[in-house]
mmCIF file of C-alpha atoms (C1' of nucleotides) in Angstrom:
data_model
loop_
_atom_site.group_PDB
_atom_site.id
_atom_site.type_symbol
_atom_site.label_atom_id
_atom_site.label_comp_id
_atom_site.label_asym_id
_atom_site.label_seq_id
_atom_site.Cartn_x
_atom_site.Cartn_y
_atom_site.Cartn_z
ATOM 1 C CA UNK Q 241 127.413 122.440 84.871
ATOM 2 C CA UNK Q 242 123.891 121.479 83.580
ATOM 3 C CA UNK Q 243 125.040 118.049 83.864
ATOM 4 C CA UNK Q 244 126.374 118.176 87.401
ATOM 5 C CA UNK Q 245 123.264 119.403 88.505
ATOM 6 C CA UNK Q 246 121.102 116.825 86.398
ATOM 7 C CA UNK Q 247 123.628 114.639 88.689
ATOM 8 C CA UNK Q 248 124.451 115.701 92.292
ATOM 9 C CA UNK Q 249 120.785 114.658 93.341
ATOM 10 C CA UNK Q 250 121.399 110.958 92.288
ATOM 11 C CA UNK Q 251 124.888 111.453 94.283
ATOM 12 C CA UNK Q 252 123.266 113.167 97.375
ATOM 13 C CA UNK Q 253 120.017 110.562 97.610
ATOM 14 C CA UNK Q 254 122.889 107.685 96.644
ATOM 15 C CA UNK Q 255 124.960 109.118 99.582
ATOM 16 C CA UNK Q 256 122.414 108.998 101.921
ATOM 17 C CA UNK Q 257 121.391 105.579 100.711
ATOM 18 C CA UNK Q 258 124.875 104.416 101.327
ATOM 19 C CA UNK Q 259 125.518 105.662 104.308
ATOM 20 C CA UNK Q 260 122.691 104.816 106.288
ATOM 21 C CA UNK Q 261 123.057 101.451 104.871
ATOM 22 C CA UNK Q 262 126.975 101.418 106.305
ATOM 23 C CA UNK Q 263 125.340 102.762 109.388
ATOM 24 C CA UNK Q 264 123.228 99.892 109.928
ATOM 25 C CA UNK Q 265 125.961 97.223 109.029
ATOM 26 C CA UNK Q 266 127.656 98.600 111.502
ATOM 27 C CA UNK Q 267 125.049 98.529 114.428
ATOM 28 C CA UNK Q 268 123.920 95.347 113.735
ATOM 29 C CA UNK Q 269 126.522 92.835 114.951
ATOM 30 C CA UNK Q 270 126.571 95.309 118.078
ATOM 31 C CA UNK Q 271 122.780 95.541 118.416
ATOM 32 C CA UNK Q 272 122.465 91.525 117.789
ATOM 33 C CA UNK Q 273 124.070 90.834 120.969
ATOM 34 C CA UNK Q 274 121.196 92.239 122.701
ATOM 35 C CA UNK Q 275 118.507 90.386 120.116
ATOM 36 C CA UNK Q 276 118.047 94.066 118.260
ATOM 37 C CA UNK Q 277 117.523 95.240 115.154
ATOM 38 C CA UNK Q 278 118.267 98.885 114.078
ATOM 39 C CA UNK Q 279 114.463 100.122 113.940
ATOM 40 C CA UNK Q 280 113.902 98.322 117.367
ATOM 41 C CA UNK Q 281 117.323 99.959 118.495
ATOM 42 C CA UNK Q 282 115.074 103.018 117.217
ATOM 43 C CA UNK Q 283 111.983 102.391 119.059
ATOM 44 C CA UNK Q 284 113.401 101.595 122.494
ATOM 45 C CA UNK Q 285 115.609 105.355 122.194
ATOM 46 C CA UNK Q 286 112.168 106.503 121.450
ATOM 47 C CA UNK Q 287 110.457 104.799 124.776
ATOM 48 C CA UNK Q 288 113.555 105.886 127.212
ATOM 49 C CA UNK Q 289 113.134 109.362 126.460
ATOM 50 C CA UNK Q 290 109.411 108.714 127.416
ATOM 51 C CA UNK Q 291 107.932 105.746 128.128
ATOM 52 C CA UNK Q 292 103.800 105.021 127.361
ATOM 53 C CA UNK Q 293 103.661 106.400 123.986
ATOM 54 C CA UNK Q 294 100.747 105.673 121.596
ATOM 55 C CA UNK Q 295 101.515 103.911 118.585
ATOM 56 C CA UNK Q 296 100.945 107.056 116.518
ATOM 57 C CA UNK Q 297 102.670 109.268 118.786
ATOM 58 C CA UNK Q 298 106.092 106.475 118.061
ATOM 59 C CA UNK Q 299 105.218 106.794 114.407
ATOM 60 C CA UNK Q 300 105.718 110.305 114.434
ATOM 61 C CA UNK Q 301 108.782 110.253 116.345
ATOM 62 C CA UNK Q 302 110.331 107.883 113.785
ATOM 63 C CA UNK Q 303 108.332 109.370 110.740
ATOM 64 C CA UNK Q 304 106.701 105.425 110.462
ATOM 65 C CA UNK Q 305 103.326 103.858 110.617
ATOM 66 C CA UNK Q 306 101.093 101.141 111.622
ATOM 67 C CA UNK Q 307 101.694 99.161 108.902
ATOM 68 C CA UNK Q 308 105.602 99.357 109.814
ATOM 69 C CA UNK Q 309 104.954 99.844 113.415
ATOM 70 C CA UNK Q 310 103.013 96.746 114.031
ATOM 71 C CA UNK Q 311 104.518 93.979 113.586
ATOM 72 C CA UNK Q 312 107.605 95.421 115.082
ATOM 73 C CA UNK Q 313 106.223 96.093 117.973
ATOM 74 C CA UNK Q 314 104.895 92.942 117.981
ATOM 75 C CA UNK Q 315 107.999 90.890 117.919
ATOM 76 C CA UNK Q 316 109.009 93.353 120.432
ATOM 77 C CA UNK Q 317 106.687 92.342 123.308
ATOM 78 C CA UNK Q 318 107.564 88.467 121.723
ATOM 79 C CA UNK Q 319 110.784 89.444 122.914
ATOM 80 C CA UNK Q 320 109.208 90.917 126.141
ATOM 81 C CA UNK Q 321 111.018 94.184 125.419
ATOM 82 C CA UNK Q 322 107.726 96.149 125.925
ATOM 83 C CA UNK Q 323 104.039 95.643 126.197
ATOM 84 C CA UNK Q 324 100.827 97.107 124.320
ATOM 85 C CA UNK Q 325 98.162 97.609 125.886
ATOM 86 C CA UNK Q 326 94.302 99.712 124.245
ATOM 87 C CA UNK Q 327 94.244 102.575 125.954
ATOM 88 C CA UNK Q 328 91.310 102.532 128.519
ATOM 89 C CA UNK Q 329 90.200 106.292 127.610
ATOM 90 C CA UNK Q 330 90.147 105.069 124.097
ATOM 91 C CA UNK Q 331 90.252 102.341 123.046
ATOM 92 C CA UNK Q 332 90.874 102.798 119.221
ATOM 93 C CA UNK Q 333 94.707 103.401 120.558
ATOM 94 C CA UNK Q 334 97.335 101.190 121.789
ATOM 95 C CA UNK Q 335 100.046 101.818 124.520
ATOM 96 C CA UNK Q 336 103.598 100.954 124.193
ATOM 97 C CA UNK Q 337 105.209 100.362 127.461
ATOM 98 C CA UNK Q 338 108.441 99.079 128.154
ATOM 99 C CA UNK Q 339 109.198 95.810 129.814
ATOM 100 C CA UNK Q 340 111.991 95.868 132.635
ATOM 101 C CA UNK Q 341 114.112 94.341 130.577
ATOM 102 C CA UNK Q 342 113.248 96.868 127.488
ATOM 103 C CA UNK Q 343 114.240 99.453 130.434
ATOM 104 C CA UNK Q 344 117.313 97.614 131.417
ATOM 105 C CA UNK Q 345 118.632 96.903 127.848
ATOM 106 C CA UNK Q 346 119.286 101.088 128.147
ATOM 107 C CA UNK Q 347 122.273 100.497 129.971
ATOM 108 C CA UNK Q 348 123.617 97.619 128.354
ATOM 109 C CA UNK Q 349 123.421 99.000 125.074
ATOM 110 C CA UNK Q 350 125.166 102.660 126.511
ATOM 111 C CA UNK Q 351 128.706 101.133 125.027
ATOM 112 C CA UNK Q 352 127.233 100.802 121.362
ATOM 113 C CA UNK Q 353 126.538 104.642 121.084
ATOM 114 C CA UNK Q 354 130.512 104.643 121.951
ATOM 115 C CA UNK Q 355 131.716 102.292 119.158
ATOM 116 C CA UNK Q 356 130.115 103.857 116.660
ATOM 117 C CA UNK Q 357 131.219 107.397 117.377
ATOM 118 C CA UNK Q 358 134.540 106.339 117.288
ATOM 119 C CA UNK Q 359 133.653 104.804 114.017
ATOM 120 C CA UNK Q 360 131.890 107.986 112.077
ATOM 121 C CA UNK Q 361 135.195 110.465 113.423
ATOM 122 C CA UNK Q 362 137.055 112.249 115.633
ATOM 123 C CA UNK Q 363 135.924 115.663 115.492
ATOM 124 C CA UNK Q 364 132.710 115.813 117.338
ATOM 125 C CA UNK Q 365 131.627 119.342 116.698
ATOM 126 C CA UNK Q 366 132.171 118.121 112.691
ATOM 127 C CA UNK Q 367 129.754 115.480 113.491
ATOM 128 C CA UNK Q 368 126.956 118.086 115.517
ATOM 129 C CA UNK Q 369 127.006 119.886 112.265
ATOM 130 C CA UNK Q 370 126.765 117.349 110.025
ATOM 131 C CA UNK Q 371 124.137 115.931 111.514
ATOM 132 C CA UNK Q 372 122.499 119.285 111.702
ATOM 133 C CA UNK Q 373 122.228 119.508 108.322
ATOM 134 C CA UNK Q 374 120.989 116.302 107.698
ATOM 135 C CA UNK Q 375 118.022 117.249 109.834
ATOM 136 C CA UNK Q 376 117.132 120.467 108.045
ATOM 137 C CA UNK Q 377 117.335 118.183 104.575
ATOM 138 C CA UNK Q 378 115.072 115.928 106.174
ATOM 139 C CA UNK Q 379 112.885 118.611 107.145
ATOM 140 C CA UNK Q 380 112.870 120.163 104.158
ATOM 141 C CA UNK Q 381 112.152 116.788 102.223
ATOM 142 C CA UNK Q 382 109.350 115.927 104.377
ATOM 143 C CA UNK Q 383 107.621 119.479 103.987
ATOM 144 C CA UNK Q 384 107.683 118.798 100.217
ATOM 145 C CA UNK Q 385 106.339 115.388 100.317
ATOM 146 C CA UNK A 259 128.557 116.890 127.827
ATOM 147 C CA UNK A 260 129.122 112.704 128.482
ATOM 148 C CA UNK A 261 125.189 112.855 128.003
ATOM 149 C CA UNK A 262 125.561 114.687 124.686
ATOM 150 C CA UNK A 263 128.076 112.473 123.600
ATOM 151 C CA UNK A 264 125.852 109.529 124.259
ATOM 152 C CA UNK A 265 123.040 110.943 122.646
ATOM 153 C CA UNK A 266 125.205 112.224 119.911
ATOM 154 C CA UNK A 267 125.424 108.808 117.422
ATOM 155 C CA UNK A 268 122.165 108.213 117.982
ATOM 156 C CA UNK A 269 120.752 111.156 116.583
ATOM 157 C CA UNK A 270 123.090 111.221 113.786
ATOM 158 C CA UNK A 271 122.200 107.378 112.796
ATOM 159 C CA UNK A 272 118.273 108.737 113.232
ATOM 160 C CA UNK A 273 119.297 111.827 110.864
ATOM 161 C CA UNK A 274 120.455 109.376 108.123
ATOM 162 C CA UNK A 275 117.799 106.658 108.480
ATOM 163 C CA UNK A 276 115.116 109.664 108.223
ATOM 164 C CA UNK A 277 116.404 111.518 105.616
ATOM 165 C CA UNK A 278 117.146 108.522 103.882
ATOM 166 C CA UNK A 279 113.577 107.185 104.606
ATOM 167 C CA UNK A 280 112.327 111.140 103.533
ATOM 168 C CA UNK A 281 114.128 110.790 100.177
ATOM 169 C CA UNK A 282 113.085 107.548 99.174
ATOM 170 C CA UNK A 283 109.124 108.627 99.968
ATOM 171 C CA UNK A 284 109.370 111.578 97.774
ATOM 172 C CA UNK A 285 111.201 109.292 94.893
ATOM 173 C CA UNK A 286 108.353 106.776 95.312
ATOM 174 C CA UNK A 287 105.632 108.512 93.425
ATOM 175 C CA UNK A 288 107.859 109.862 90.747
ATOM 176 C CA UNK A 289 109.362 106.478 90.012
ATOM 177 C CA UNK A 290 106.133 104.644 89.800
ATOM 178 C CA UNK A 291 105.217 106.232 86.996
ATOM 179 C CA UNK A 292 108.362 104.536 85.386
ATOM 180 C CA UNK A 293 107.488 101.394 87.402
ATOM 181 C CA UNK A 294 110.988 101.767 89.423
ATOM 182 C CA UNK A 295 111.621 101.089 92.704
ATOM 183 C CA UNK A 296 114.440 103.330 94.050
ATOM 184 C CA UNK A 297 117.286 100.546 94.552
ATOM 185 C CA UNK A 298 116.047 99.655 90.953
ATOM 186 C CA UNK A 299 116.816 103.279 89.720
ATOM 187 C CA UNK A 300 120.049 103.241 91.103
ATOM 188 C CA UNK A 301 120.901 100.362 89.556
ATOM 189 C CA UNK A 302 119.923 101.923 86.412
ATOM 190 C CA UNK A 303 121.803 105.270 87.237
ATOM 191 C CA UNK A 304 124.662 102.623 87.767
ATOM 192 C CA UNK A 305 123.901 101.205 84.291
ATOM 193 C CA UNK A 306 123.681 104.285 82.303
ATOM 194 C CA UNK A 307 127.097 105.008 83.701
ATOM 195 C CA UNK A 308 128.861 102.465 82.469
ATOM 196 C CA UNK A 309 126.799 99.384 80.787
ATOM 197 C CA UNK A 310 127.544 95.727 80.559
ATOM 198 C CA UNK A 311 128.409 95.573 84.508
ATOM 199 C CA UNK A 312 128.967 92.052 86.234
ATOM 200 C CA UNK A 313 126.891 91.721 89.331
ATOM 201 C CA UNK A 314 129.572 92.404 91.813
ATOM 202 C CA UNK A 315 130.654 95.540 90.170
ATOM 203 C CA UNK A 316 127.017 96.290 90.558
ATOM 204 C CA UNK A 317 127.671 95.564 94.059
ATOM 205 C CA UNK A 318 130.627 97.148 94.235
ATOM 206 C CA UNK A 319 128.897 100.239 93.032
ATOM 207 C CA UNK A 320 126.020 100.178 95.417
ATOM 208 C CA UNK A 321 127.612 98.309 98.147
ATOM 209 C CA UNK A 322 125.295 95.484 97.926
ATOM 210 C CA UNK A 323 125.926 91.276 98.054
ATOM 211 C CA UNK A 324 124.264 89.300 95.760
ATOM 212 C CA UNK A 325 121.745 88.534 98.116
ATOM 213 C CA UNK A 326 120.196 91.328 97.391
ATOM 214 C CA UNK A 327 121.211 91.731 94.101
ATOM 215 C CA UNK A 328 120.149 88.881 92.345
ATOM 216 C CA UNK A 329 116.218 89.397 93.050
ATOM 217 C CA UNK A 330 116.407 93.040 92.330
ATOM 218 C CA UNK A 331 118.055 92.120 88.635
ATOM 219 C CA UNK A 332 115.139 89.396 88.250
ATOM 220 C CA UNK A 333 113.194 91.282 88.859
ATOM 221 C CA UNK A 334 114.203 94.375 85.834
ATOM 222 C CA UNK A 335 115.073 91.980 83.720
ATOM 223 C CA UNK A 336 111.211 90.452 84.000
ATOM 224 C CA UNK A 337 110.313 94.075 83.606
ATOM 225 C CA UNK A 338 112.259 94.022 80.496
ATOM 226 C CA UNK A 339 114.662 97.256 81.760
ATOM 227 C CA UNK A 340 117.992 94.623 81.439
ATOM 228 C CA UNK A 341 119.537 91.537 80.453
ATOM 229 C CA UNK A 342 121.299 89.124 82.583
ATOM 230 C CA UNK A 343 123.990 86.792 80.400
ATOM 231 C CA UNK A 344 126.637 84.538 82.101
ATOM 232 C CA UNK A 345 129.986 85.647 81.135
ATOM 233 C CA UNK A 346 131.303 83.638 77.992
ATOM 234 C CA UNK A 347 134.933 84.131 79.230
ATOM 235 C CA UNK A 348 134.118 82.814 82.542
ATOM 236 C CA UNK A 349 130.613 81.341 83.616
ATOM 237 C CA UNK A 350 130.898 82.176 86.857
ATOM 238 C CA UNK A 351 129.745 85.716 86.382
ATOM 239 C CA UNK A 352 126.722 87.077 85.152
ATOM 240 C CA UNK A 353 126.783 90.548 82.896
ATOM 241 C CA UNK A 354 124.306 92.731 83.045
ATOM 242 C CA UNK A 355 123.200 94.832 79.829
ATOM 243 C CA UNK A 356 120.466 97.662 79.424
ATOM 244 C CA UNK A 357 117.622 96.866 77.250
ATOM 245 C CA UNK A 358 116.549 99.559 74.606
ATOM 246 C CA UNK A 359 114.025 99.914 77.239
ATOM 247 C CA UNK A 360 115.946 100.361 80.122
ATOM 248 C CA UNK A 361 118.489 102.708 78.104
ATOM 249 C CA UNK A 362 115.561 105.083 77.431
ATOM 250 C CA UNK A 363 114.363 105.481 80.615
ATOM 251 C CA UNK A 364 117.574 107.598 81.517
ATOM 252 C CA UNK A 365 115.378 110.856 79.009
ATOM 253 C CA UNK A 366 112.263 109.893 80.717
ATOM 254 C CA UNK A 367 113.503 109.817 84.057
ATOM 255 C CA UNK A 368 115.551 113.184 83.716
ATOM 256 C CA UNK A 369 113.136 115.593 85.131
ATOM 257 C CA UNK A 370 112.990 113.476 88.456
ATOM 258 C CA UNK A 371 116.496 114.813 89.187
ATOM 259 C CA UNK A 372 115.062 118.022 89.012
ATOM 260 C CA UNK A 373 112.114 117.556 91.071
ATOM 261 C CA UNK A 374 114.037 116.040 93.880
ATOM 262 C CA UNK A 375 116.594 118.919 93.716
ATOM 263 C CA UNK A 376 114.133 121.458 94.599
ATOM 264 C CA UNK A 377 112.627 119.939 97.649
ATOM 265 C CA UNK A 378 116.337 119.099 98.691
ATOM 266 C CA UNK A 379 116.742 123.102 98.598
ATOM 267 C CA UNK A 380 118.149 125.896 97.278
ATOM 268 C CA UNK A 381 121.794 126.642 97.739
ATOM 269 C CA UNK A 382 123.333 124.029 95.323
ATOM 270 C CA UNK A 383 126.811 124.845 97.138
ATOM 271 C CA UNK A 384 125.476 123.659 100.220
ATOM 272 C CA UNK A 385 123.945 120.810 98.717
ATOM 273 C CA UNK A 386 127.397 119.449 97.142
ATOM 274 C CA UNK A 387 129.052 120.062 100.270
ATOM 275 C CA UNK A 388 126.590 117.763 102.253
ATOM 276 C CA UNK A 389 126.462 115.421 99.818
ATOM 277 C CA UNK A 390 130.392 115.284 100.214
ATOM 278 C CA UNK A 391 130.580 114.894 104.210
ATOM 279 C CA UNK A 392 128.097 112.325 104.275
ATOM 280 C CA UNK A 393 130.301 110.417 101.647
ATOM 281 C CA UNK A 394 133.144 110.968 103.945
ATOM 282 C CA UNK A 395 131.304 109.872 107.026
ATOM 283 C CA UNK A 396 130.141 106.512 104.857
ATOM 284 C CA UNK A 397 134.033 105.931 104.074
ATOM 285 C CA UNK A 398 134.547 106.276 107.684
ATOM 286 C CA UNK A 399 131.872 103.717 108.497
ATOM 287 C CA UNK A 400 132.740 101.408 105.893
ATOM 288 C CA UNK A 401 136.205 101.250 106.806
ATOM 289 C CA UNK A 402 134.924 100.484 110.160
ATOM 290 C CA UNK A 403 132.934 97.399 109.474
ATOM 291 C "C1'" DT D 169 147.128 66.484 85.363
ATOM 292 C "C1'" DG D 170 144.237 66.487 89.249
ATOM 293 C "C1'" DC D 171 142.247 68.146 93.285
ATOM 294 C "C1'" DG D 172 141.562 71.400 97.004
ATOM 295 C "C1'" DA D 173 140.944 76.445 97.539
ATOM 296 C "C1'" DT D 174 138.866 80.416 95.749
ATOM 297 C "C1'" DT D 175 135.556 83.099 93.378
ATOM 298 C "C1'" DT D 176 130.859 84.227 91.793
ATOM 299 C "C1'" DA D 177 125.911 83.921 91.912
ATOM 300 C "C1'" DA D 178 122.059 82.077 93.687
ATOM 301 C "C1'" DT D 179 119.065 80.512 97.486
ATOM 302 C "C1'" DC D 180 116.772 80.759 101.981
ATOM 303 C "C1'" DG D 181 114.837 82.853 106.112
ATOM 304 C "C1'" DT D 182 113.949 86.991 108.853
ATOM 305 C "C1'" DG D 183 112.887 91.777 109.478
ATOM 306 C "C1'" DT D 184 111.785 96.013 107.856
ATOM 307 C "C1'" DG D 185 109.089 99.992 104.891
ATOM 308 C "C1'" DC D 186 105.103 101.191 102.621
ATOM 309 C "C1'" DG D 187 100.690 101.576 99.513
ATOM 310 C "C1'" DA D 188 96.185 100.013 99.942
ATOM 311 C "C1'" DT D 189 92.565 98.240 102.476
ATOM 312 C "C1'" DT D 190 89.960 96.718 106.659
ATOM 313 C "C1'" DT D 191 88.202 96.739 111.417
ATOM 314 C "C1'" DA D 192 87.069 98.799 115.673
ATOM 315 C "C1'" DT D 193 86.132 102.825 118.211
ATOM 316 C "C1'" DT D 194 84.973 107.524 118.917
ATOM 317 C "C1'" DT D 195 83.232 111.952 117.448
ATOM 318 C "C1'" DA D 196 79.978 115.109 115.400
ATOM 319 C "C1'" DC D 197 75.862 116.476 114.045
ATOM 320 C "C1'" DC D 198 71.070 116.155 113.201
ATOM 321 C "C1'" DG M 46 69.743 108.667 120.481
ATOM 322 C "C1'" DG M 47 71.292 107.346 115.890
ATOM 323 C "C1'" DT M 48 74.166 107.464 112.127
ATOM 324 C "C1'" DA M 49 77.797 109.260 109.015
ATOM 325 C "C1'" DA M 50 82.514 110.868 109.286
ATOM 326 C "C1'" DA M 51 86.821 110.587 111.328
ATOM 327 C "C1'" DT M 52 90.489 108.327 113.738
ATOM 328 C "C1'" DA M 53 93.704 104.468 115.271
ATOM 329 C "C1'" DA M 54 95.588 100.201 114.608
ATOM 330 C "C1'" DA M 55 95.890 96.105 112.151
ATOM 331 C "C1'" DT M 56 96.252 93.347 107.903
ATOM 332 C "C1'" DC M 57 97.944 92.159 103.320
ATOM 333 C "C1'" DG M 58 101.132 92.024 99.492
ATOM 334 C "C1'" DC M 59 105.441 93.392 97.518
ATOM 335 C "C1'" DA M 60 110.254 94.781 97.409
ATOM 336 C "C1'" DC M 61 114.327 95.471 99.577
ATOM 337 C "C1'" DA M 62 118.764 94.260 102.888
ATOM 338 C "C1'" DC M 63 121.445 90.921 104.805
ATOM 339 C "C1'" DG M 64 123.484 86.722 107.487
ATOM 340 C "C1'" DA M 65 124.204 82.121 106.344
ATOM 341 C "C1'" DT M 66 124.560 78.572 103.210
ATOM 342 C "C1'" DT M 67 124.893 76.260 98.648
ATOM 343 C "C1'" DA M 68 126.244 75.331 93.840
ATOM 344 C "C1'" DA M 69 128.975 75.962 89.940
ATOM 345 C "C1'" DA M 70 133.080 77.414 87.646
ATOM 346 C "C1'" DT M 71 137.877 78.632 87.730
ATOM 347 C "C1'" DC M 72 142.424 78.867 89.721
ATOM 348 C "C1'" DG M 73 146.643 77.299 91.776
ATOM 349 C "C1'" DC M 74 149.845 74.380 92.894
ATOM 350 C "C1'" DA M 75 151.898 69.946 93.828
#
DNA sequence: TGCGATTTAATCGTGTGCGATTTATTTACC
DNA sequence: GGTAAATAAATCGCACACGATTAAATCGCA
């Protein structure tokens, strides 16, 4: 029992690991098709729920920062998905703003969210919870960090 | 309820990728002190399981290509935590063997487990039964792929 | 036996993540 | 008003992940 418990935290961080990693295999051939990666996927689901957000205000949506941020969002407006812009009132920010194609991509893309629920099951109330308690995990793991 | 269901994989990728993320940040610091990364400790966790493992059944284990592989074992071996050897019996393969050094580190790294369990929370039931519905959602997505 | 198919690692290029530092701007306080 | 502290983004270096390709060794089958 000692043991177990010396082990179930390797299994639980390993099947988190693993997963997300399946999860991202399985996006990307879908997401490539529209010149996406997963993150950028990310980022653009951040910007339709609301669109003009600071680059900190993004980085706390998706728990990243500048140094991640950045150069995403760089080859992002390469790939005239959005544009940044300082903010006039301040000008130690920067603006992300999507493009109309960054806006557009939002209903091109609405079949991906399809093929991979289909892919993680069948029982979407199973799939509510679990993904409930992945959040409180994540909460919790933050709060300790 | 179509909106939910649209919004549904989304947030459940997001769960994984953050929790994932959240896990690996609060690994970071302990691991350093061991000079691991996390993909290097769960090679090692791999390793202590059952030594002498060819590189695929490394990637069969972590569900990784060589591709990624091969740096990340270049990389331990330079830090003296394993050997790689080609396979006398057939030189296509490459084994890979713990060091004394790399064998130890499974005491010094013991009370990480710990650590991580108690920011991961209390209820060790619950725990176990996440960690097993996230496996079962990463069959799912691997069979999928 | 010989040669094409298969298997196994390695290599290469691109895109994250992140610790550490730097630069530019604003705020706070004297 | 001037300057130190704080804030926001950017930069840099390193280590994954992975698609695509390559190189070497073995297998299989005529």
């Amino acid at each position: 029992m000692l043991d177990r418990a010396l082990h179930l935290d390797e299994l639980l961080c390993f099947a988190l690991y693993s997963a997300n990693n399946a999860m991202a295999r399985l996006y990307r051939p879908l997401l490539a098709r529209h010149g996406l990666t997963y993150p950028q996927y990310l980022v653009l689901v951040a910007l339709w729920q609301r669109d003009g957000q600071k680059v900190n205000d993004l980085g706390a949506a998706l728990n990243l920062e500048s140094n991640t941020l950045t150069p995403l969002l760089k080859r992002m407006e390469a790939a005239e998905l959005l544009q940044r812009r300082r903010n006039p009132e301040d000008e130690r920010s920067v603006i992300v703003s999507l493009t109309d194609r960054g806006g557009a991509l939002q209903q091109e893309a609405a079949g991906i969210s399809r093929c991979i629920l289909e892919a993680s099951g069948e029982d979407m109330a199973e799939l509510i919870a679990l993904r409930d308690r992945i959040q409180t995990l994540a909460t919790r793991l933050k709060a300790s960090g």
